Amino acid sequence: MAGYYSFNLTSSGTASTPAYYYVSLAANENSYDGAGITIYPSTASTTYVSYQSQSVSFNAPPARIAGGITVIANVSEIAGTLGASPAVNVDQVLKLYGNAGLIGTVTLPAGQIMIPFDFHVSASDGFDKAEAAQNLEKFAKNDE
């Protein structure tokens, strides 16, 4: 039942402090197939982005963020954790898209460090690989 899905990660504003952000998958059957993160810093600073098969993480200065992540789902559930550490002063919003549009949303409220997510999908919900790649590029540019 492999299918491609698209995460869109955005912040509701500009965080006032630096933070480490991550989106991690819980199931070994699911994996990431690509990620693009755009960081709009309020001050000059260094950053890094780490991309692994089940985790995308990045360190950002005080900033507004936008990102796209492609998920390959081999089971009917896409679950994991969205986090920011230390907690920041703006919400972080993670949306999952399939071929029929928005599947679900989870919001990490300002002041909290992590929140689990759990989206249920079916084989017919997924994109083809090319469309998922287009979404990654669009979401990384914050062009939802």
PDB file of C-alpha atoms in Angstrom, residues 3-4 10 20 26 39-40 45 57-58 62 77 84 87 90 93 99 105 107 109 111 141:
ATOM      1  CA  GLY A   3       1.802   5.969  -1.300  1.00  0.00           C
ATOM      2  CA  TYR A   4       3.414   9.395  -1.310  1.00  0.00           C
ATOM      3  CA  THR A  10       4.845  26.395   9.043  1.00  0.00           C
ATOM      4  CA  TYR A  20      15.773  22.867  17.533  1.00  0.00           C
ATOM      5  CA  ALA A  26       6.886   6.480  14.628  1.00  0.00           C
ATOM      6  CA  ILE A  39      14.250  29.673   7.457  1.00  0.00           C
ATOM      7  CA  TYR A  40      13.444  33.385   7.561  1.00  0.00           C
ATOM      8  CA  SER A  45      23.084  33.138  12.376  1.00  0.00           C
ATOM      9  CA  SER A  57      15.373  18.116  12.214  1.00  0.00           C
ATOM     10  CA  PHE A  58      16.901  21.540  12.053  1.00  0.00           C
ATOM     11  CA  PRO A  62      14.925  33.358  15.950  1.00  0.00           C
ATOM     12  CA  GLU A  77      -1.235   5.284   9.588  1.00  0.00           C
ATOM     13  CA  ALA A  84      10.541  22.447  19.178  1.00  0.00           C
ATOM     14  CA  ALA A  87       9.604  25.884  23.487  1.00  0.00           C
ATOM     15  CA  VAL A  90       4.705  30.890  18.166  1.00  0.00           C
ATOM     16  CA  VAL A  93       1.591  23.825  12.315  1.00  0.00           C
ATOM     17  CA  ASN A  99      -4.259  13.551  -3.606  1.00  0.00           C
ATOM     18  CA  THR A 105      -3.496  19.095  10.823  1.00  0.00           C
ATOM     19  CA  THR A 107      -0.596  22.293  15.937  1.00  0.00           C
ATOM     20  CA  PRO A 109       1.013  25.401  20.595  1.00  0.00           C
ATOM     21  CA  GLY A 111       5.108  27.296  24.873  1.00  0.00           C
ATOM     22  CA  LYS A 141       8.845  28.130  -0.446  1.00  0.00           C
TER      23      LYS A 141
END
